[in-house]
CSV table of C-alpha atoms in Angstrom, one decimal:
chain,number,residue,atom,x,y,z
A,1,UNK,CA,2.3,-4.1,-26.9
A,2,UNK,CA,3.6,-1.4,-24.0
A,3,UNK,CA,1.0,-2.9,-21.6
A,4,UNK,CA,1.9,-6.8,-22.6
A,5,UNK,CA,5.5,-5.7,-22.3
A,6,UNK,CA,5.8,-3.9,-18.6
A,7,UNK,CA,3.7,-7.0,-17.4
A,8,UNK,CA,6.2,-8.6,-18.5
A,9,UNK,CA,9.0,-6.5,-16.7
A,10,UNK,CA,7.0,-6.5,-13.7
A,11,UNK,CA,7.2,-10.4,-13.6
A,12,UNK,CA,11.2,-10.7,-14.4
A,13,UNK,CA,11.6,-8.9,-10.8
A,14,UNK,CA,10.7,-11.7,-8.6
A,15,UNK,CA,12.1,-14.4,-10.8
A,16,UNK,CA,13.8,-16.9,-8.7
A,17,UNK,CA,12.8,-15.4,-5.5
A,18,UNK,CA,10.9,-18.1,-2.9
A,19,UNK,CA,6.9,-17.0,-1.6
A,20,UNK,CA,6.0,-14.5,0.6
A,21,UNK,CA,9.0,-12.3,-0.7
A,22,UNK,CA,8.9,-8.6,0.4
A,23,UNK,CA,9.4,-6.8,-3.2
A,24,UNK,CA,7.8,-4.2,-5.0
A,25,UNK,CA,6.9,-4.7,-8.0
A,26,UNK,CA,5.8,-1.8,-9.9
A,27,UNK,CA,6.3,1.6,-11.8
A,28,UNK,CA,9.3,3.0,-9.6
A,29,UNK,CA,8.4,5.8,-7.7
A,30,UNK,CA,10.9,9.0,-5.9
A,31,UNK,CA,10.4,9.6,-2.1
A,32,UNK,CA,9.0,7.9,0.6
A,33,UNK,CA,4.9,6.6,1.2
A,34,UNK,CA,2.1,9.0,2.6
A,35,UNK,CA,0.6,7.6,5.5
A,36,UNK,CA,-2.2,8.8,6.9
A,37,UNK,CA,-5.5,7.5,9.2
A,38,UNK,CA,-8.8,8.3,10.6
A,39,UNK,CA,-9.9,7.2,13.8
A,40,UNK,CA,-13.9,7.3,14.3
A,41,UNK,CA,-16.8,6.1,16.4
A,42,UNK,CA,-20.3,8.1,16.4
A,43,UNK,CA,-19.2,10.6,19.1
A,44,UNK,CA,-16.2,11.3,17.5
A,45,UNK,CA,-13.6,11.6,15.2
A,46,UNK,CA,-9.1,12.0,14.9
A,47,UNK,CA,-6.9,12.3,12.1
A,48,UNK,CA,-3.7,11.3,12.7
A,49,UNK,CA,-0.6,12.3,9.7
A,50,UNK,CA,2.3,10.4,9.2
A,51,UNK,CA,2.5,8.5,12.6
A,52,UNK,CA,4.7,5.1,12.8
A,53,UNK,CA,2.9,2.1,12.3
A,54,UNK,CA,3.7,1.0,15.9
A,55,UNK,CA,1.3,4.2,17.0
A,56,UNK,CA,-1.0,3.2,14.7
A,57,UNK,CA,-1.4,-0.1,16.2
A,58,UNK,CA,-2.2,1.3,19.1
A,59,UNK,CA,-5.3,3.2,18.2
A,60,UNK,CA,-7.4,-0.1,17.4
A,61,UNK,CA,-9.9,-0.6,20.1
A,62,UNK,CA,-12.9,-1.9,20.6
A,63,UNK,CA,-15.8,0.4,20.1
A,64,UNK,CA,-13.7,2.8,17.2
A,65,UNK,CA,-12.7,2.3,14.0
A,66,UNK,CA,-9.3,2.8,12.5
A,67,UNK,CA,-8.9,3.5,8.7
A,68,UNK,CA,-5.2,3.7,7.5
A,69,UNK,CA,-4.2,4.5,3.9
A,70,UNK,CA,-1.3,3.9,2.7
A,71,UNK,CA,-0.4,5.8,-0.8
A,72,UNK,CA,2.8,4.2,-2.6
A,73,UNK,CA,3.5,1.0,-1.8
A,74,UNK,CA,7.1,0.8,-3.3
A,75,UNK,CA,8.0,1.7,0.3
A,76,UNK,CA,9.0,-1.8,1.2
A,77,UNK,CA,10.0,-1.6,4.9
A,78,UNK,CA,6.7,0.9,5.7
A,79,UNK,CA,4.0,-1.5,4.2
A,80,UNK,CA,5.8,-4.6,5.5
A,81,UNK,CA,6.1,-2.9,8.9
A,82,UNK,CA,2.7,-1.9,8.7
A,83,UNK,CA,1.2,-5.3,7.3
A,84,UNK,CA,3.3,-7.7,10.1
A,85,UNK,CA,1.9,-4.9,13.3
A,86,UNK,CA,-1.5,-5.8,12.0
A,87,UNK,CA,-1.1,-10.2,11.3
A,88,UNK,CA,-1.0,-10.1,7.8
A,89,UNK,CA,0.8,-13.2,6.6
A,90,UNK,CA,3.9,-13.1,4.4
A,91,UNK,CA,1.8,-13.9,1.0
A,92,UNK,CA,-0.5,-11.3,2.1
A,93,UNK,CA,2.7,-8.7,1.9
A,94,UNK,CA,3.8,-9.8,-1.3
A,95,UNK,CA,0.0,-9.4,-2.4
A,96,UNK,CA,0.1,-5.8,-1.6
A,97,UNK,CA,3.3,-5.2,-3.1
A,98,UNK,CA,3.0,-6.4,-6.5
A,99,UNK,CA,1.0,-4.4,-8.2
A,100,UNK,CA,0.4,-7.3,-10.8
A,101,UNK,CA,-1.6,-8.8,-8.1
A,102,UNK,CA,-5.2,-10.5,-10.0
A,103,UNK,CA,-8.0,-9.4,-8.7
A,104,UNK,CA,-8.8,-11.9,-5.3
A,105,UNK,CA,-10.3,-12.1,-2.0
A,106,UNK,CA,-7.9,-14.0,0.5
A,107,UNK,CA,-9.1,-14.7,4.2
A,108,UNK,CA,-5.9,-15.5,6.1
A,109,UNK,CA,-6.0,-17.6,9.1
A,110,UNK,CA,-7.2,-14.9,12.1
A,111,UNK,CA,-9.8,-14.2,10.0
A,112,UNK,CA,-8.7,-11.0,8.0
A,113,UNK,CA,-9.6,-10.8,4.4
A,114,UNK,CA,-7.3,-8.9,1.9
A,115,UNK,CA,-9.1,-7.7,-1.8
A,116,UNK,CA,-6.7,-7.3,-4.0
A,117,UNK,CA,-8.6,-5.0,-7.2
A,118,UNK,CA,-7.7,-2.2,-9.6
A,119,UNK,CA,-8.9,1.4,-9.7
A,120,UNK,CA,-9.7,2.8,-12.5
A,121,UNK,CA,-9.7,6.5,-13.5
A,122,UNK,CA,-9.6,8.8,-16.8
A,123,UNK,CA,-6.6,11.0,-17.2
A,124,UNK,CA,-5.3,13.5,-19.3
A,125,UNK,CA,-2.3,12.2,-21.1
A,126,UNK,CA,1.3,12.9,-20.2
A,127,UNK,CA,1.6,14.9,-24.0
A,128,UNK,CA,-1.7,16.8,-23.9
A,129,UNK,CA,-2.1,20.1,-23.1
A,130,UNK,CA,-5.4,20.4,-21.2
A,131,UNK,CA,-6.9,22.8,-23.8
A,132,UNK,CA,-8.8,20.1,-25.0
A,133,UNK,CA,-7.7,19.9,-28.3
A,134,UNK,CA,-5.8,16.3,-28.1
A,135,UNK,CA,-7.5,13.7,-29.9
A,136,UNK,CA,-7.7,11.8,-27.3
A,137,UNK,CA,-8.1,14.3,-24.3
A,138,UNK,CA,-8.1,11.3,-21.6
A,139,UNK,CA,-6.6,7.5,-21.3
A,140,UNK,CA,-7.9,4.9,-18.9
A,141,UNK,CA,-5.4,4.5,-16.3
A,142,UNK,CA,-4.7,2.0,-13.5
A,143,UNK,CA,-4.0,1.7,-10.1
A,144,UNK,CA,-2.9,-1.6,-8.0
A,145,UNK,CA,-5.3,-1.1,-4.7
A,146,UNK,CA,-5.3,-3.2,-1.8
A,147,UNK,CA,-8.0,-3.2,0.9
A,148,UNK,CA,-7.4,-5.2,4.0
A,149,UNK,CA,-10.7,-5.7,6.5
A,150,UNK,CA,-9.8,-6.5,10.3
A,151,UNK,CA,-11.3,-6.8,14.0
A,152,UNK,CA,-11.9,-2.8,14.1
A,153,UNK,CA,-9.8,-1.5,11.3
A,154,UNK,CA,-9.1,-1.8,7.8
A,155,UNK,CA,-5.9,-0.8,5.9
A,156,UNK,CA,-5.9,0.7,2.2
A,157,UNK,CA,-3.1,0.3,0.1
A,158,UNK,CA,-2.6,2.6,-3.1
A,159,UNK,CA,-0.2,1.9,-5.5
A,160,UNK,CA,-0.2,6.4,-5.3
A,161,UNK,CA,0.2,7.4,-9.2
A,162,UNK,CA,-3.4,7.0,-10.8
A,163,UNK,CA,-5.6,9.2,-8.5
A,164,UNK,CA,-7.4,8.8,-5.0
A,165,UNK,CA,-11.3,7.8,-5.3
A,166,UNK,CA,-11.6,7.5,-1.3
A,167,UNK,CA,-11.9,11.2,-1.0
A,168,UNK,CA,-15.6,11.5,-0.8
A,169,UNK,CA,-15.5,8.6,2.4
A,170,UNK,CA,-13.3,10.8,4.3
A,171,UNK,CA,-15.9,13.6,3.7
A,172,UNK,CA,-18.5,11.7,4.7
A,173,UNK,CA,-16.8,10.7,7.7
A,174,UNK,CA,-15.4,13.9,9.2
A,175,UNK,CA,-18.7,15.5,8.2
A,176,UNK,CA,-20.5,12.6,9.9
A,177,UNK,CA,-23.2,12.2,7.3
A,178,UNK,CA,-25.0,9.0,6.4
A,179,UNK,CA,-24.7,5.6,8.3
A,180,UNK,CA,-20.6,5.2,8.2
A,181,UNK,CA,-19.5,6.9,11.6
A,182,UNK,CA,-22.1,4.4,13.3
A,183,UNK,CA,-21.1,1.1,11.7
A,184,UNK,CA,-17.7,-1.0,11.8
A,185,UNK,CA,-15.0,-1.5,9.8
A,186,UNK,CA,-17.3,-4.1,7.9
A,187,UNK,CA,-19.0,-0.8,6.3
A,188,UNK,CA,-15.9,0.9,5.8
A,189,UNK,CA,-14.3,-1.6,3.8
A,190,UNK,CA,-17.9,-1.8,1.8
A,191,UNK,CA,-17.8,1.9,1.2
A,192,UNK,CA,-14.2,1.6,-0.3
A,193,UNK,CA,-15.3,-1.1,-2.6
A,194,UNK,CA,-18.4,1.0,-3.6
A,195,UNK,CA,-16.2,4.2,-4.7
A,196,UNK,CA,-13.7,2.2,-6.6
A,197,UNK,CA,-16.9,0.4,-8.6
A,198,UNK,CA,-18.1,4.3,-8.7
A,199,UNK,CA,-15.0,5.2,-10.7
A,200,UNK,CA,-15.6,2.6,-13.0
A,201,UNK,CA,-18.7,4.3,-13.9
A,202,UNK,CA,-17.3,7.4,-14.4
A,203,UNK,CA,-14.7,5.7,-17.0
A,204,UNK,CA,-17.5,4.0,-18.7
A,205,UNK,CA,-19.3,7.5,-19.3
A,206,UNK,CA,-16.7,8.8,-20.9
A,207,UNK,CA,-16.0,5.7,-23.0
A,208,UNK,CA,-19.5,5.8,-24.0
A,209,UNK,CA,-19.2,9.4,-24.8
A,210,UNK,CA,-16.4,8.8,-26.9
A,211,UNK,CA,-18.5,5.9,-28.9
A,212,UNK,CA,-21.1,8.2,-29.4
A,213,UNK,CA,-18.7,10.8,-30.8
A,214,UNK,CA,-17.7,7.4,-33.5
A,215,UNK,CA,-20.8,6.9,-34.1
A,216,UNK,CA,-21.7,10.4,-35.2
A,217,UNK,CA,-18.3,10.6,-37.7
A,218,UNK,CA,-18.6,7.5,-38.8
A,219,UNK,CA,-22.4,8.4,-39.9
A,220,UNK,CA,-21.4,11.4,-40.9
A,221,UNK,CA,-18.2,10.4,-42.9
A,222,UNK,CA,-16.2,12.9,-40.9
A,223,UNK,CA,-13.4,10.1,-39.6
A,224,UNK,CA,-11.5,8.3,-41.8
A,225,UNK,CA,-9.5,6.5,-38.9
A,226,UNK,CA,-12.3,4.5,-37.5
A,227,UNK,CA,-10.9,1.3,-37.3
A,228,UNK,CA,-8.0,2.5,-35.3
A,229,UNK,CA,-10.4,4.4,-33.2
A,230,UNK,CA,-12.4,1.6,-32.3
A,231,UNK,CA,-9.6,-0.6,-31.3
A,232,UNK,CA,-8.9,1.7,-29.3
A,233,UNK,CA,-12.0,2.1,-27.3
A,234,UNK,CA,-12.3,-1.9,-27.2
A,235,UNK,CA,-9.3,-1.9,-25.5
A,236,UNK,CA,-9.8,0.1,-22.5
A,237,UNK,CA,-13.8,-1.8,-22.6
A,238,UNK,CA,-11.2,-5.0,-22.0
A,239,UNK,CA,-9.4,-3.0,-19.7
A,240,UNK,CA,-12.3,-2.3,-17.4
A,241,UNK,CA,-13.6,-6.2,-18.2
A,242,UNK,CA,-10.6,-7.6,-17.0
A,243,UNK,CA,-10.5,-5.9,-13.9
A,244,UNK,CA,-14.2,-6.1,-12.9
A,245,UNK,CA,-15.1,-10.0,-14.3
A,246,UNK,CA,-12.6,-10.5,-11.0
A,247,UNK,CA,-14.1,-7.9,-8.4
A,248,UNK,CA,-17.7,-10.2,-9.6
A,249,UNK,CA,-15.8,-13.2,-7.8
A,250,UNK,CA,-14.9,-10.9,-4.7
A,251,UNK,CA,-18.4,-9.8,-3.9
A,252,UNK,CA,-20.1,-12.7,-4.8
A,253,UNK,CA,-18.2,-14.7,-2.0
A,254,UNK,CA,-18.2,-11.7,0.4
A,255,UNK,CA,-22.1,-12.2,0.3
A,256,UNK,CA,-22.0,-15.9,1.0
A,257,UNK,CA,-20.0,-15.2,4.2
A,258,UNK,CA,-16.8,-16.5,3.6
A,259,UNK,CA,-15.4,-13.3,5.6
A,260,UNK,CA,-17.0,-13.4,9.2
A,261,UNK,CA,-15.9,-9.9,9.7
A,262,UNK,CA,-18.5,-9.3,7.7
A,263,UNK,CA,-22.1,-9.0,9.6
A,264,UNK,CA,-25.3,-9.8,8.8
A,265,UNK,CA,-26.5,-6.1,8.7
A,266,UNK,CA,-23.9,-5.0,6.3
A,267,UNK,CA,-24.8,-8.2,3.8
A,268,UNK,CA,-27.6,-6.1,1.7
A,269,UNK,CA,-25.6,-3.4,1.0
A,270,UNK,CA,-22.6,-6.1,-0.3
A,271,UNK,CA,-25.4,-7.4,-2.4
A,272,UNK,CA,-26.1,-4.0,-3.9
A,273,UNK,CA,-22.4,-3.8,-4.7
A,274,UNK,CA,-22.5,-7.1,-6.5
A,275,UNK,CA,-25.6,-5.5,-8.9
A,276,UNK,CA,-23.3,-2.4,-9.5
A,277,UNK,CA,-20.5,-4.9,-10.5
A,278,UNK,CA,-23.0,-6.7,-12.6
A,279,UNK,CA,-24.7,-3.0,-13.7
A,280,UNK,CA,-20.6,-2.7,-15.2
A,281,UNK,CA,-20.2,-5.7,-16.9
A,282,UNK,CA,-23.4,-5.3,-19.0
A,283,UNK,CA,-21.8,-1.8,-20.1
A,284,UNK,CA,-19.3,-3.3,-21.2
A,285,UNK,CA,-20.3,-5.8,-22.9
A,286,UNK,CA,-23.2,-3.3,-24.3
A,287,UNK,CA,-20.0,-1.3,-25.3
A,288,UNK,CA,-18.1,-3.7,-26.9
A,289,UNK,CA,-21.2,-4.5,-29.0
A,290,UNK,CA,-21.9,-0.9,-29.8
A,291,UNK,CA,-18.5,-1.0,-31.4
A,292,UNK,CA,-18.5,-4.1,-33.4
A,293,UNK,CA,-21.6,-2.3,-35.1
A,294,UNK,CA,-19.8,0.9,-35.9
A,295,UNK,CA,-16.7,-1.3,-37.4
A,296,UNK,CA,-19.6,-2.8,-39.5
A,297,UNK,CA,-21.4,0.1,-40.3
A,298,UNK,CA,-17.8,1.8,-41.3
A,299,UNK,CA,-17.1,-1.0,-43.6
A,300,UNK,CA,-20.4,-1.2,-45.4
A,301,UNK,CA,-20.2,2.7,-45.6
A,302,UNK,CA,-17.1,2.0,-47.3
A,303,UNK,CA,-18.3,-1.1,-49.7
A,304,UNK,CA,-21.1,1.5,-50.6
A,305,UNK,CA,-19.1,4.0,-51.5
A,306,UNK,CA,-16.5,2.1,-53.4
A,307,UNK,CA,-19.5,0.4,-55.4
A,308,UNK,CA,-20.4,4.2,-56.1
A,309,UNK,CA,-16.8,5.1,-57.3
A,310,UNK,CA,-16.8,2.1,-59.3
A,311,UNK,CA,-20.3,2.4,-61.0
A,312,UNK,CA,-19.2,5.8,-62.1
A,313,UNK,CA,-15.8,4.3,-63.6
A,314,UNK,CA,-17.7,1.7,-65.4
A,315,UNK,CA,-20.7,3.7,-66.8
A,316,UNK,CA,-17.3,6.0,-68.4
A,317,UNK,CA,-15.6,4.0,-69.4
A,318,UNK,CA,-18.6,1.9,-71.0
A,319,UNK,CA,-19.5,5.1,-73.0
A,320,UNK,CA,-15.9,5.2,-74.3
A,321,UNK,CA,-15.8,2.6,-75.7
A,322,UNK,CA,-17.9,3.6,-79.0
A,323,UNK,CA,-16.7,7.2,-78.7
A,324,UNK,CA,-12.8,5.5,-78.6
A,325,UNK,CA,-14.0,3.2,-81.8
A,326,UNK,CA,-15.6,5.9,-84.1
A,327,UNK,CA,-12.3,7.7,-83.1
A,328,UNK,CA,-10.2,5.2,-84.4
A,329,UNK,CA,-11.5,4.6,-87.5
A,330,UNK,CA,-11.3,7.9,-88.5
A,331,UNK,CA,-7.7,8.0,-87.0
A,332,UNK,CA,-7.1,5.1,-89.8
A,333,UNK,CA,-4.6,6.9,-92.2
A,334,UNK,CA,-6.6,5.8,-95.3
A,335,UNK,CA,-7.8,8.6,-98.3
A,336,UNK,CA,-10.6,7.2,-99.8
A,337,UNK,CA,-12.1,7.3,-95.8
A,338,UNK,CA,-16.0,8.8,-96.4
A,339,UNK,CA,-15.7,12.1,-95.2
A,340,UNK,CA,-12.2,12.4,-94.7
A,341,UNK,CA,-12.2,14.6,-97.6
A,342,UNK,CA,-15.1,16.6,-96.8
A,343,UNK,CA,-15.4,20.1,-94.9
A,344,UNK,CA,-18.4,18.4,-93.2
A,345,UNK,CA,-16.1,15.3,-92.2
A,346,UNK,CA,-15.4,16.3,-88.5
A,347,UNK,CA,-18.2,17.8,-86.9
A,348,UNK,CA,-20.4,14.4,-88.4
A,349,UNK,CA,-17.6,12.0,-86.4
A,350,UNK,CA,-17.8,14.7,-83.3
A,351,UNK,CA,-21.7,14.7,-83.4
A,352,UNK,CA,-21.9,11.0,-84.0
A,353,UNK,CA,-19.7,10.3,-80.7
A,354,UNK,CA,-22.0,12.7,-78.7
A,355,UNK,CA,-25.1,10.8,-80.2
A,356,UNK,CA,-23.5,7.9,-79.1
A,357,UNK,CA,-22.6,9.1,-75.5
A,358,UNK,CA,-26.0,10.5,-75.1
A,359,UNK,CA,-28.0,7.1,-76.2
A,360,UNK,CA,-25.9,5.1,-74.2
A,361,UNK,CA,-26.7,7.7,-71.0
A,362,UNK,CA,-30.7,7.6,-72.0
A,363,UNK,CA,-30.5,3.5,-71.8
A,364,UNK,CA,-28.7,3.6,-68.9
A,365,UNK,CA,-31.5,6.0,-67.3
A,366,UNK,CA,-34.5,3.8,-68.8
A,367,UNK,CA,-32.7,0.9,-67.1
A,368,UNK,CA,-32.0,2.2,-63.9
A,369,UNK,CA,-28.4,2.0,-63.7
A,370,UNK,CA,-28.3,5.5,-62.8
């Protein structure tokens, strides 16, 4: 209901407002955007820090590759500076600065392509300690991220509250290991894609950890809450469906060639990015049926032992019954009752109801009822 209802929110900003309107839309955020970008070839490579987007510019040549990230996008007049220096359309901006954005490939007319995707990364929650001792020590969290592939450059947007996954591509570029420093922008943009699609399977391991910790309880009997649980977990599965049944889309017409930035040599590796997509939606689904069984398995465990509970109740109050008659006929308040007079009266009604009790628990053994 939160997540249906801050959609919601996010959509009632732009109400009214024509296309191609600069506007964030998004969690609001305190300060201004970090701006950072790496400039590379195989010789080579410069870091540049908070430079104007009109110096940016500049550094795109011919034989290098530029690489500028951009994290927080609610700074309106940076990103739309930035976007307009380097021909992205007006729908392009507003693509980057709603964080709502679907998951898309656009190719605007000079031949850039914008992917518009989610990151995904597992958090601690805002009201846990870190001793890890929450109940739920992590929660699947979002992140609107943009990645825009040009002639020589391609330009990351991060919506800058989630985490960074791009990390391990600048090590691999300033330590010059692997292919990356000797490619184009083509396998930049390709390597970005790849470490968002990594995060997702680092989300699905600990999903799938906490299914197996279900599984185990729910065998056990330890976890009374399991239906709650498992909604839960299905949830953030439908999270990480949502946002990957679109990135499918994206790669699948990145390999046909709708993008002519993209070259030939980089296709392969595109197409082993579409199998890790794929590798993610059969987790999820695998997932999602992992949990339907534990919801069944919880409420057969629980018909099973409520048929337990209920045999017990029965087979008592079954040998009642008798015990409850021979009681009340001697409770009658008659005198000429046989016995009633006699020392020997009581323990004969007492000993007849254990009789009794202990027959009826000998025919129900025989029979198998017990």
């Amino acid at each position: 209901m939160k997540r249906r209802k801050q959609r919601r929110d996010r959509g009632q900003t732009k109400v009214g407002l024509p296309p191609g309107s600069a506007v964030y839309v998004g969690h609001p955020r305190e300060g201004g955007a970090d701006l950072t970008a790496l400039v590379y070839d195989a010789q080579g490579l410069e870091e540049h820090q908070h430079s104007s987007p009109e110096v940016l510019r500049g550094l795109v040549a011919s034989n290098r590759v530029v690489w500028i990230n951009v994290d927080g996008v609610h700074d309106v007049e940076l990103v739309t500076d930035l976007c307009e220096r380097f021909g992205l359309s007006p729908l392009a901006v507003e693509d980057v600065l709603n964080t709502a954005t679907r998951t898309k490939l656009d190719v605007l007319d000079n031949g850039t392509a914008l992917v518009a995707l989610e990151m995904l990364t597992a958090q601690l929650p805002h009201d846990s300690n870190g001793d890890g001792e929450h109940d739920v020590p992590w929660e699947v969290c979002s992140e609107h991220v943009s990645v825009v592939l040009g002639a020589g450059f391609v330009l990351s947007f991060q919506e800058g509250h989630a985490g960074d996954l791009f990390e391990p591509v600048r090590t691999r570029i300033r330590a010059g290991t692997g292919r990356i420093r000797t490619q184009g922008a083509d396998y930049l943009a390709h390597a970005l894609l790849d470490a968002i699609v990594d995060g997702y399977f680092v989300v699905l391991d600990r999903i799938d950890d906490r299914v197996e910790e279900v599984e185990a309880n729910t065998l056990s009997g330890d976890q009374p809450d399991v239906a709650a649980r498992v909604y839960a977990l299905k949830q953030d599965l439908a999270t990480v469906r949502r946002v990957v049944f679109g990135l499918r889309e994206v790669v699948g017409r990145l390999i046909k060639g709708e993008v002519r930035l993209v070259g030939r040599p980089i296709e392969p590796f595109f197409r082993d990015l579409y199998d890790h997509v794929m590798s993610v939606l059969e987790m999820t689904e695998s997932g999602r049926e992992r949990l339907t069984g534990v919801l069944d398995l919880h409420l057969a465990l629980s018909a099973h032992r409520m048929n337990d509970v209920m045999k017990v109740l029965t087979i008592v109050a079954t040998i009642f019954i008798p015990i409850s008659w021979i009681a009340g006929v001697y409770g009658m308040n008659f005198v000429m009752m046989p016995g009633s007079q006699a020392w020997w009266g009581f323990p004969v009604a007492v000993g007849l109801m254990l009789l009794t009790a202990i027959g009826m628990l000998v025919f129900f053994r025989l029979r198998r009822w017990l």
